[in-house]
mmCIF file of C-alpha atoms and ligand atoms in Angstrom:
data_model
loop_
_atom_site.group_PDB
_atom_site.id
_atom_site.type_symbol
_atom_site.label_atom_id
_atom_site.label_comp_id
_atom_site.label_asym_id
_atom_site.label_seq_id
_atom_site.Cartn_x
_atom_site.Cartn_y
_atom_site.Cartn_z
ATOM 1 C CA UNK A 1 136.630 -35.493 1.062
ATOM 2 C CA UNK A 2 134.969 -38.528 -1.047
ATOM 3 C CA UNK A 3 133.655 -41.300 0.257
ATOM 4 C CA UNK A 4 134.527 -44.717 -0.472
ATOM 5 C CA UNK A 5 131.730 -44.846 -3.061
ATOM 6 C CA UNK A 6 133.303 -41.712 -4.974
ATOM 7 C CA UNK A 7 130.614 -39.245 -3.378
ATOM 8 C CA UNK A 8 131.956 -36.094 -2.505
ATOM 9 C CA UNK A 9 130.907 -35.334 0.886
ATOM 10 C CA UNK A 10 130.699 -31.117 1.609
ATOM 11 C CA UNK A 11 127.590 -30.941 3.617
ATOM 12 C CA UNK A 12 126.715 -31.317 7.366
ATOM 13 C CA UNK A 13 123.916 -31.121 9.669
ATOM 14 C CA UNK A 14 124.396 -30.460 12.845
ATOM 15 C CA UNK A 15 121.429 -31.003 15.065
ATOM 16 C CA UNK A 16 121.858 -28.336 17.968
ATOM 17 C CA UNK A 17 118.994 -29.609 20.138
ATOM 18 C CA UNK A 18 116.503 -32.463 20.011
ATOM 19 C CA UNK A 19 113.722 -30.453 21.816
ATOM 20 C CA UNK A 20 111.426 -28.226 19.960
ATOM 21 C CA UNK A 21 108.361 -25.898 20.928
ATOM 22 C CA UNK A 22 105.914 -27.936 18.348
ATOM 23 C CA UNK A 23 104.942 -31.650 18.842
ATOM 24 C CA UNK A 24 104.731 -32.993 14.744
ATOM 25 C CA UNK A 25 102.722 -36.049 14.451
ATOM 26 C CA UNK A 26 105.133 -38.038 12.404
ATOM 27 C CA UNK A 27 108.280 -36.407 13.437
ATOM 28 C CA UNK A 28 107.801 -36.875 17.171
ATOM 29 C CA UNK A 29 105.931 -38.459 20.670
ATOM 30 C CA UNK A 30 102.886 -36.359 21.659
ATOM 31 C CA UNK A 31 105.036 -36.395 24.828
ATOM 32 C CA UNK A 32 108.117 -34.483 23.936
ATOM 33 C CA UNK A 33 111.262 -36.108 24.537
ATOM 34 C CA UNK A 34 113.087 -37.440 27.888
ATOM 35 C CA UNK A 35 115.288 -34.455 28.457
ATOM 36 C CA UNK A 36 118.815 -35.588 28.349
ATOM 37 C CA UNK A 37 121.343 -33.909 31.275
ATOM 38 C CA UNK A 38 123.876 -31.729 29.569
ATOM 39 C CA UNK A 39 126.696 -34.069 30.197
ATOM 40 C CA UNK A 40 125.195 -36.171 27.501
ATOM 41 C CA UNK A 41 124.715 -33.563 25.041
ATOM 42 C CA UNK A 42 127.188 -31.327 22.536
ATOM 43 C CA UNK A 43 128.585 -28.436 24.334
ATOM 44 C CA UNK A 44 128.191 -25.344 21.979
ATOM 45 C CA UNK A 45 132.218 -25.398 21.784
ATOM 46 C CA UNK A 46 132.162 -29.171 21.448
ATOM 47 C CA UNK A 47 129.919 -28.261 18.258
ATOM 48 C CA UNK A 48 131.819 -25.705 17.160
ATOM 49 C CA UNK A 49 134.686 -27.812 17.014
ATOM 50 C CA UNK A 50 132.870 -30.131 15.192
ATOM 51 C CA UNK A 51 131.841 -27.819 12.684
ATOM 52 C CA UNK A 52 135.807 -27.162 12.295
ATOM 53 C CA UNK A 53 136.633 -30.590 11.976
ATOM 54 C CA UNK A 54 134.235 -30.720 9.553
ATOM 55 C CA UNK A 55 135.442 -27.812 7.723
ATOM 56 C CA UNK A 56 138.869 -28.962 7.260
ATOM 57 C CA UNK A 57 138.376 -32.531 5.177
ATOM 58 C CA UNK A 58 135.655 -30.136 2.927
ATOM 59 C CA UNK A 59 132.473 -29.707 4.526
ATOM 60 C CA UNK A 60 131.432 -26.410 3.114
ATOM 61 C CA UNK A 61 127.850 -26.245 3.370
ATOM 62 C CA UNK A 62 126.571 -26.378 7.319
ATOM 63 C CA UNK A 63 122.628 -26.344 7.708
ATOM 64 C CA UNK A 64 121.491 -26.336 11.772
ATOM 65 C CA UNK A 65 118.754 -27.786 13.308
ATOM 66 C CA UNK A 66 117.351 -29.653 15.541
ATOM 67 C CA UNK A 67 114.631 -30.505 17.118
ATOM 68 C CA UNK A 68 113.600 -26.877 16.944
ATOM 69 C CA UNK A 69 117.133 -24.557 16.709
ATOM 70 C CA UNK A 70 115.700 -21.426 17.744
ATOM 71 C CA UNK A 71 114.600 -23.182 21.440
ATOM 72 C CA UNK A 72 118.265 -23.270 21.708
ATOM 73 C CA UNK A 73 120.025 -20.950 24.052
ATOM 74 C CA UNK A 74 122.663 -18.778 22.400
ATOM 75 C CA UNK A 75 121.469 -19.945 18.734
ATOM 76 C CA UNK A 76 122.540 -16.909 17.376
ATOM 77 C CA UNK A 77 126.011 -16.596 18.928
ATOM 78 C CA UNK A 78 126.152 -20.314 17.732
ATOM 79 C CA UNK A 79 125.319 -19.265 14.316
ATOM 80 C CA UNK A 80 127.479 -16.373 14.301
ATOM 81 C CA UNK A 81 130.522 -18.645 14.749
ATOM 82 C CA UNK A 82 129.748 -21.390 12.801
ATOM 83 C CA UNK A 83 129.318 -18.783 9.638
ATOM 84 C CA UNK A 84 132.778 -17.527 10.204
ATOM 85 C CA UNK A 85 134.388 -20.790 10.382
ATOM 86 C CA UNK A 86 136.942 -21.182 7.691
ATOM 87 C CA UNK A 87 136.014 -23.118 4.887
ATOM 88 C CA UNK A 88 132.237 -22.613 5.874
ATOM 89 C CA UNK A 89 130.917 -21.295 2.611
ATOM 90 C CA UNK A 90 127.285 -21.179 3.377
ATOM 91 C CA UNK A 91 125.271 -21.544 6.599
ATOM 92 C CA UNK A 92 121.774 -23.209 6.657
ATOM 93 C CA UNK A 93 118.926 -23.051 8.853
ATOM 94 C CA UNK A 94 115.888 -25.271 9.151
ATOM 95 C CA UNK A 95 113.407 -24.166 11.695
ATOM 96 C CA UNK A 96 109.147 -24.467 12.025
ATOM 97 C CA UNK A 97 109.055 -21.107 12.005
ATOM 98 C CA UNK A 98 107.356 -20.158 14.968
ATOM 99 C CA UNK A 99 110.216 -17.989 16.682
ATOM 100 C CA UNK A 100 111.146 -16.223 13.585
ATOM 101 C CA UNK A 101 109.547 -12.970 14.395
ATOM 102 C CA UNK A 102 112.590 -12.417 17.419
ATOM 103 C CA UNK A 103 115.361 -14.628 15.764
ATOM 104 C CA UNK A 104 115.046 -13.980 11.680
ATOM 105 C CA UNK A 105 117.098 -10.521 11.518
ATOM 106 C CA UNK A 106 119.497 -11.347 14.340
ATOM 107 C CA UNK A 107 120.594 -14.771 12.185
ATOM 108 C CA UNK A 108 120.778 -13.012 8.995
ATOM 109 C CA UNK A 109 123.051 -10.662 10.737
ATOM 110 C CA UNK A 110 124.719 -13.679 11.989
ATOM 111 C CA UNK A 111 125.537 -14.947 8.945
ATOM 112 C CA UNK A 112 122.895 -17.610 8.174
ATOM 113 C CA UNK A 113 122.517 -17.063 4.384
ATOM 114 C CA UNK A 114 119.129 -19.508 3.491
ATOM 115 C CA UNK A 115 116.135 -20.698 5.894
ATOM 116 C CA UNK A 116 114.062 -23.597 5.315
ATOM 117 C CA UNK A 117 110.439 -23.664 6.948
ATOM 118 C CA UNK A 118 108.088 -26.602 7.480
ATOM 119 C CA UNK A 119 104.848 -25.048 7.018
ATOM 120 C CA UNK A 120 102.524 -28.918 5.924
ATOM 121 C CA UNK A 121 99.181 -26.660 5.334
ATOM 122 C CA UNK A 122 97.482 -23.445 5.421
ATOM 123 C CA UNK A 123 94.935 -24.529 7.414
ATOM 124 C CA UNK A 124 94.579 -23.359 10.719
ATOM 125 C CA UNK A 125 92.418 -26.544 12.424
ATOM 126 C CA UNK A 126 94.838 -28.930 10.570
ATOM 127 C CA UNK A 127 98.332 -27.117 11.877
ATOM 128 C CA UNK A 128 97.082 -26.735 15.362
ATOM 129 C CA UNK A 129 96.649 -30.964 14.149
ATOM 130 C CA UNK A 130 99.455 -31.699 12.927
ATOM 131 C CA UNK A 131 102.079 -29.974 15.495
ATOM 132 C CA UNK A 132 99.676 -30.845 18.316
ATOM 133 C CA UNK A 133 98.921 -27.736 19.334
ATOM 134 C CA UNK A 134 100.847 -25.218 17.016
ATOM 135 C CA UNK A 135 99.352 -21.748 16.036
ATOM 136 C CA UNK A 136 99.513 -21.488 11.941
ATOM 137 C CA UNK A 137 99.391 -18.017 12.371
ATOM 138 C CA UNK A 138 102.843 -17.427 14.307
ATOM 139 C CA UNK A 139 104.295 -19.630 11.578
ATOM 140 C CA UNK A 140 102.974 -17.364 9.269
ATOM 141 C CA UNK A 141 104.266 -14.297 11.017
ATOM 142 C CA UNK A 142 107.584 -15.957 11.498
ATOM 143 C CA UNK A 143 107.188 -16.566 7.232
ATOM 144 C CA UNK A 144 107.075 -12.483 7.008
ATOM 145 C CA UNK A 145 109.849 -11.538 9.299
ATOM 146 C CA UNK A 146 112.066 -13.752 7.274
ATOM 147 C CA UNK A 147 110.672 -12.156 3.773
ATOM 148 C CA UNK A 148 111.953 -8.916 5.034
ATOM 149 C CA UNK A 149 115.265 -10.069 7.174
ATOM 150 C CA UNK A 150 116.706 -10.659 3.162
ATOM 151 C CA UNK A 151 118.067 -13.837 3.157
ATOM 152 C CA UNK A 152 119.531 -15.327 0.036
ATOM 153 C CA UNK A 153 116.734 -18.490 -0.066
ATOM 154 C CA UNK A 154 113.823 -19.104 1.669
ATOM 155 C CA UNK A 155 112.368 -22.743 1.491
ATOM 156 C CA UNK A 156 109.382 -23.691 2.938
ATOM 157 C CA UNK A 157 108.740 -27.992 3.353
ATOM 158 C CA UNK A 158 105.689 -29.592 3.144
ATOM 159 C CA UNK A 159 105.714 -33.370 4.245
ATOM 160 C CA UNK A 160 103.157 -35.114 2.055
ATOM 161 C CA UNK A 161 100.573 -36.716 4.127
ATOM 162 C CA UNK A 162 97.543 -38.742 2.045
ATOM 163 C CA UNK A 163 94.323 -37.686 3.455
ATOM 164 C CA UNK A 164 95.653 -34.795 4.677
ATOM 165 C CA UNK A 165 97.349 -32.352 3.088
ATOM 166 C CA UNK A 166 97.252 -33.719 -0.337
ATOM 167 C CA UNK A 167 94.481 -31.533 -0.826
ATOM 168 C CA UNK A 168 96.332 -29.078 -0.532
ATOM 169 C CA UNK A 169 98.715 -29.414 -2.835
ATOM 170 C CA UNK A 170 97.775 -26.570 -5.398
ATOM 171 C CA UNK A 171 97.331 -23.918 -2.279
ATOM 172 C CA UNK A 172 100.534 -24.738 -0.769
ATOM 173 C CA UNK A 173 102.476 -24.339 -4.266
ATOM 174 C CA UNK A 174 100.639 -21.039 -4.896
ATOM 175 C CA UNK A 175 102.703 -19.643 -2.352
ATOM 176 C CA UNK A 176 105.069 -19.472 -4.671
ATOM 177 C CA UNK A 177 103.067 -16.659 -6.669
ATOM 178 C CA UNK A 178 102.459 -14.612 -4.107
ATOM 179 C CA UNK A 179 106.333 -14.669 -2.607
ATOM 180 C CA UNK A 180 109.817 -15.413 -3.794
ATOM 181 C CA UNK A 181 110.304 -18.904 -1.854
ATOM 182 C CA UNK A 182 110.625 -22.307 -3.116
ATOM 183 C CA UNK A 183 107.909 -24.787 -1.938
ATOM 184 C CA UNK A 184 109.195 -28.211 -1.523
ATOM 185 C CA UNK A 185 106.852 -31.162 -1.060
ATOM 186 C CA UNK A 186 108.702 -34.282 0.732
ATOM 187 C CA UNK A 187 107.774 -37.997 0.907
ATOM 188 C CA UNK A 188 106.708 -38.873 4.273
ATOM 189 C CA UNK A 189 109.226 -41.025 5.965
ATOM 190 C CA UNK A 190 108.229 -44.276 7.818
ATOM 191 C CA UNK A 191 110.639 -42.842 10.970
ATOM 192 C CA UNK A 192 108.881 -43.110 14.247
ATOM 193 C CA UNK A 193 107.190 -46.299 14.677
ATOM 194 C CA UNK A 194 104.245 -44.829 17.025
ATOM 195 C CA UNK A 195 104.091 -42.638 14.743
ATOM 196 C CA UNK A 196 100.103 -41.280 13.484
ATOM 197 C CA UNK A 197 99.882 -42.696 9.987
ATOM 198 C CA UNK A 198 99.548 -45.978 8.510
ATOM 199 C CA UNK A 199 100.296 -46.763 4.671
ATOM 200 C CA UNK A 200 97.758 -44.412 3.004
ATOM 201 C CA UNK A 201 99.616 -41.838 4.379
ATOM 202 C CA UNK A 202 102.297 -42.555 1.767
ATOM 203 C CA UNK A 203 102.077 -40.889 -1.094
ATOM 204 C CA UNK A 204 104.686 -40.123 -3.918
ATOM 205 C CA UNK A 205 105.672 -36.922 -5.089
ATOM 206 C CA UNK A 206 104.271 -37.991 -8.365
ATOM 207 C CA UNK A 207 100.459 -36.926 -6.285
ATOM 208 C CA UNK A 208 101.940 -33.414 -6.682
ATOM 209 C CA UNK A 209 101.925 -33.536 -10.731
ATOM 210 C CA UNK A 210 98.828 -34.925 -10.585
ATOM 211 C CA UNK A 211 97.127 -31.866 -8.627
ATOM 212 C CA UNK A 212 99.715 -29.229 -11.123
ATOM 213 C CA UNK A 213 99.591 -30.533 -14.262
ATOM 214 C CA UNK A 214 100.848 -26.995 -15.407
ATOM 215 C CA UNK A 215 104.117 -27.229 -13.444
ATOM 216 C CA UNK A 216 107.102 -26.973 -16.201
ATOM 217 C CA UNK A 217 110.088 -28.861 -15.523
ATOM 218 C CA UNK A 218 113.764 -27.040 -14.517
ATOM 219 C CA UNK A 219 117.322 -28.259 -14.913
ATOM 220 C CA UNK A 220 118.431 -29.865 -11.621
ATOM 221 C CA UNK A 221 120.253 -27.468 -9.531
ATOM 222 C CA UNK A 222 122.500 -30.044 -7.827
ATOM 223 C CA UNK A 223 120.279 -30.667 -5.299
ATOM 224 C CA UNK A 224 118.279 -33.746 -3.552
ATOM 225 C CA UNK A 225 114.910 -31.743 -5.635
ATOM 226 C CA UNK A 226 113.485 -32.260 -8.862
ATOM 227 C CA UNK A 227 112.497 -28.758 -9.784
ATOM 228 C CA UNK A 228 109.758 -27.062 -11.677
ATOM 229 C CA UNK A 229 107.722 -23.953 -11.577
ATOM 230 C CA UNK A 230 104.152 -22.336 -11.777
ATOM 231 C CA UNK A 231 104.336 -20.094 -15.100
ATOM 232 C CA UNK A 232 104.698 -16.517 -14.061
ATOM 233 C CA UNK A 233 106.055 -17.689 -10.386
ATOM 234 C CA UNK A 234 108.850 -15.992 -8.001
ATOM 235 C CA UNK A 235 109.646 -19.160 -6.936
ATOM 236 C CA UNK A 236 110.404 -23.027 -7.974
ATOM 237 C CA UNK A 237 108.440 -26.261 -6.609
ATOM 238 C CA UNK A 238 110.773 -28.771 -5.356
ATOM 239 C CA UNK A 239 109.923 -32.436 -4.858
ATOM 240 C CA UNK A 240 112.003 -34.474 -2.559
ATOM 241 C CA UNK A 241 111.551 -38.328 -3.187
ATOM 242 C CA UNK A 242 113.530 -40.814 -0.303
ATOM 243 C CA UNK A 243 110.704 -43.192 -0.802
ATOM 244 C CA UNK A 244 109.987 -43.383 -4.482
ATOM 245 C CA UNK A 245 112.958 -42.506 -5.989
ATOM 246 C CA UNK A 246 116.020 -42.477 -3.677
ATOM 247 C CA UNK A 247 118.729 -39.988 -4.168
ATOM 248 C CA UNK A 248 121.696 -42.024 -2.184
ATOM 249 C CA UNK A 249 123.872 -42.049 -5.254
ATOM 250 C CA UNK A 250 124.385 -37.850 -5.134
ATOM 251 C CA UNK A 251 123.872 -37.913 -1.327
ATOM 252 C CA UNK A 252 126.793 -35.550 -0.596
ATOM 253 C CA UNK A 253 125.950 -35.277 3.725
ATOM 254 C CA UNK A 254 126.477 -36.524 6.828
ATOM 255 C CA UNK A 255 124.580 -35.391 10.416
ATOM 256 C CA UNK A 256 125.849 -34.960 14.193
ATOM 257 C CA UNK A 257 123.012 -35.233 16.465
ATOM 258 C CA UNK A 258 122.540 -33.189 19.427
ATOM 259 C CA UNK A 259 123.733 -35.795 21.487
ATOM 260 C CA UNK A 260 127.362 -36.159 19.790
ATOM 261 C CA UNK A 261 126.369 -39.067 17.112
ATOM 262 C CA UNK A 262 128.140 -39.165 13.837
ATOM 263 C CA UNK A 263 125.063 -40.673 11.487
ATOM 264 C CA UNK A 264 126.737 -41.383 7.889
ATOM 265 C CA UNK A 265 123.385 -42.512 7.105
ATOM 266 C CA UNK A 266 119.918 -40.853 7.978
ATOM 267 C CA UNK A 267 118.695 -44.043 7.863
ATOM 268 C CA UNK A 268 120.918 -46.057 8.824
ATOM 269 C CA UNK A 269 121.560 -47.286 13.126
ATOM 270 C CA UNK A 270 125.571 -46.497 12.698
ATOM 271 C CA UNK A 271 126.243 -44.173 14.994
ATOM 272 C CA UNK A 272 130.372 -42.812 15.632
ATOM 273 C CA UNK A 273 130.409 -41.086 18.746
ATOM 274 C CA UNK A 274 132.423 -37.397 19.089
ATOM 275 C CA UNK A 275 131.229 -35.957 22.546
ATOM 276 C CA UNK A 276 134.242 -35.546 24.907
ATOM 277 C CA UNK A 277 136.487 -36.166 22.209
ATOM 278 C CA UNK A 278 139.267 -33.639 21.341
ATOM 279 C CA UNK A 279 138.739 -31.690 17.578
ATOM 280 C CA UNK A 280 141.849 -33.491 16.229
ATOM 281 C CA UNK A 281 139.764 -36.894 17.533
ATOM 282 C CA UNK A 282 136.287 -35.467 16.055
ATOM 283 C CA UNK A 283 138.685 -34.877 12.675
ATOM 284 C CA UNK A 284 139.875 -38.322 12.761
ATOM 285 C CA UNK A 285 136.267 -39.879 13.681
ATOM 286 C CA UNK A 286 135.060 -37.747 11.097
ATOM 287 C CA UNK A 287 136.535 -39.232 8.377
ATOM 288 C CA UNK A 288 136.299 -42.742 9.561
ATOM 289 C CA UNK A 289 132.354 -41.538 9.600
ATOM 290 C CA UNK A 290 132.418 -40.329 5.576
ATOM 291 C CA UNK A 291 134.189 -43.557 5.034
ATOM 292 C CA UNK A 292 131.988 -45.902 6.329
ATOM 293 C CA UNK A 293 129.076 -44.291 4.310
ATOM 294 C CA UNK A 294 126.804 -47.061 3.052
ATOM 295 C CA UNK A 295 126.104 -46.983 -0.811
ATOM 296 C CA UNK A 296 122.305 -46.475 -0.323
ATOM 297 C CA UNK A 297 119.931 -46.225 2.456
ATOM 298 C CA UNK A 298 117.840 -49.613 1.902
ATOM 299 C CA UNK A 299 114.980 -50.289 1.585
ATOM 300 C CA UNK A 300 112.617 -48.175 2.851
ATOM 301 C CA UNK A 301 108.619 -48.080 2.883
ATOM 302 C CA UNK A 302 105.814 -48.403 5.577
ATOM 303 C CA UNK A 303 106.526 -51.862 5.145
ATOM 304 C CA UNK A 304 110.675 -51.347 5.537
ATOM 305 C CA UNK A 305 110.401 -48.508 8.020
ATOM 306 C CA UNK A 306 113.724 -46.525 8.558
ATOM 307 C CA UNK A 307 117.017 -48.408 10.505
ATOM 308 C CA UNK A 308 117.428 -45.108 11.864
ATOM 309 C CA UNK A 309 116.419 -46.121 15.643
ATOM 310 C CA UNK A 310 115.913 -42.469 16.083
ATOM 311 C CA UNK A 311 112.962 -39.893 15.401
ATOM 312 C CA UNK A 312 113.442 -36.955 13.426
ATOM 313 C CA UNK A 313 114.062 -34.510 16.057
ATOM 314 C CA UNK A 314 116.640 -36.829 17.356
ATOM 315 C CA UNK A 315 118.532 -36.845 14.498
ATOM 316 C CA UNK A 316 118.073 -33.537 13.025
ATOM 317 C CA UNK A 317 115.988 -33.334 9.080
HETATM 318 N N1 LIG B 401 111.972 -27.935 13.970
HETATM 319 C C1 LIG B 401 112.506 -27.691 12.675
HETATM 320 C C2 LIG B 401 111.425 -27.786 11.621
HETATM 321 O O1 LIG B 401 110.264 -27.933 11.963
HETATM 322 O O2 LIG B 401 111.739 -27.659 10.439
HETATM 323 C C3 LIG B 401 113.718 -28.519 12.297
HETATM 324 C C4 LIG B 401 113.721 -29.973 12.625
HETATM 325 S S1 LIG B 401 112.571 -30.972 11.732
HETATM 326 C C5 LIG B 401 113.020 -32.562 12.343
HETATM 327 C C6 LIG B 401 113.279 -30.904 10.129
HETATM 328 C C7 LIG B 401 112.454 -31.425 8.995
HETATM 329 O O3 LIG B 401 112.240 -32.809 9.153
HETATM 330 C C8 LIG B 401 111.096 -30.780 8.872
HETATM 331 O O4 LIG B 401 110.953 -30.197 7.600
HETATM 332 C C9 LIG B 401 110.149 -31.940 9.046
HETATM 333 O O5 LIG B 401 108.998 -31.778 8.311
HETATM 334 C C10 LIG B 401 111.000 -33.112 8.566
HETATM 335 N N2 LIG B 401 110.507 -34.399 9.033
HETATM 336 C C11 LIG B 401 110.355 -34.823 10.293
HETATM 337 N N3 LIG B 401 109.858 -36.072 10.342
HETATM 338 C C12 LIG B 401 109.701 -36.456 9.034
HETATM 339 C C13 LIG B 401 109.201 -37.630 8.406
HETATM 340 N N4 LIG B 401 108.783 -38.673 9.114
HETATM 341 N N5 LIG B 401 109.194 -37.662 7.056
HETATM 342 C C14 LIG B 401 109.611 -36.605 6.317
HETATM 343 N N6 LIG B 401 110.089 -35.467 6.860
HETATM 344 C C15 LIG B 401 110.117 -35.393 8.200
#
């Protein structure tokens, strides 16, 4: 269904946990999260329903996450379901990686038809940094298993981070020579207001062309990415620009969190609540949800941080 703005609104992420094996400097406390009780949380049916409700006023593209997905119990039976929802033309997954090696055959069996990793360097010191604690080498080995589980797409995300990954720009992209994924390099968001890294930390996706000058330039796919490619590459470089250049005007998606929160916005603190609401009610708050969709996002900077009110794993990226 459109939006009041015109926007046609087909995609959904559903956040399926807010807890997660890894501890990401800018996406969450060192501390975890306060464990909610499962009263206050999406039932897997209550999601399901969700994704139904969904499904009938036109979502057709569902990507899950979390938090980390794969710490959920029953993921795959989740997964399984949600693929074979009608209207649901293509199911999603964003994950760190980590638990690939168990979970990446029995979700392409599932039905999940394109992954998307966060994998923010190749360097083993500055992972176990950056996820506070994380082992670059089970991401890695969670990168294979997917290679050979033969899913459609395999993106991996890199969060730009000045000072430190930035030089690594060029190594992360050459991944794209050596295997047929897409390597897409996002604009830190100012999310979580603890969070590690003050404004040099920012840095547009504009650094990227400045460390690949050879990178030729692709039609847009319809996507939130401008494209290009290394000459003689399997796969394309993607660069993903909320800061710099905001993308609100083709924004075609809308998230459920975890905890049964409508957000029409990412960054935005308007919240619809669906838990304990019937799937005829979730339909109904839905579409209320798509229509209150604000034109843009705001402002946003390290100066302007996000209205969100949530971090990342609470809301599901
Ligand atoms: N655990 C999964 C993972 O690591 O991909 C899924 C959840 S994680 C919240 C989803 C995506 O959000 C990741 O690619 C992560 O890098 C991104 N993310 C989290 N905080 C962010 C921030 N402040 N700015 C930009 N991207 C962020």
């Amino acid at each position: 269904m459109k939006d009041s703005y015109g926007r046609e609104i087909s995609y959904l992420r559903l956040s399926v946990t807010e807890l997660c094996n890894l501890r990401c400097r800018y996406c969450m406390p060192a501390e975890g999260v306060c464990k909610k009780s499962h009263n206050e949380l999406l039932t897997q049916e209550e999601m399901l329903s969700a994704v139904r409700a969904a499904a009938s006023l036109g979502i057709e593209k569902l990507r899950v996450t979390g938090g980390e997905p794969l710490v959920k119990p029953d993921i795959v039976a989740l997964c399984r379901e949600a693929a074979a929802t009608e209207g649901i033309k293509e199911l999603c997954l964003t994950t760190n990686g980590t638990l690939l090696p168990r979970f990446a055959k029995p979700l392409r069996e599932a039905g999940v038809r394109r992954l998307n990793i966060s994998l923010d360097t190749l360097d083993e010191d500055k992972y176990r940094y950056i996820t506070r604690g994380g082992q670059l080498e089970d991401a890695m080995r969670g990168l294979e298993a997917a290679s050979e589980a033969g899913f459609d797409k395999i993106k991996l995300n890199a969060v730009l981070i000045g000072g430190f990954n930035d030089d690594e720009i060029p190594r992360l992209a050459e991944l794209t020579l050596r295997y047929p994924v897409d390597v897409r390099f996002i604009e830190l968001m100012p999310m979580y207001d603890g969070g590690d890294f003050g404004p040099e930390a920012f840095i547009p996706y504009t650094a990227v062309h400045e460390h690949l000058p050879e990178l030729e330039e692709l039609p847009p796919d319809g996507g939130v990415a401008k494209l290009y490619r290394l000459p003689g590459a399997l796969g394309n470089i993607g660069m993903i620009s909320p800061i710099s250049a905001h993308f609100c005007a083709s924004c075609n998606r809308i998230r459920i969190t975890a905890d049964g929160k409508i957000k029409p916005c990412l960054h935005s603190s308007d919240e619809l609540t669906i838990k304990g609401l019937s799937e005829d009610e979730m339909r109904e708050t839905l579409r209320g949800a798509i229509l209150q969709k604000p034109r843009w996002h705001g402002e946003l900077s390290y100066l302007s941080r996000s209205r969100a009110q949530r971090n990342m794993n609470q809301i599901g990226g």
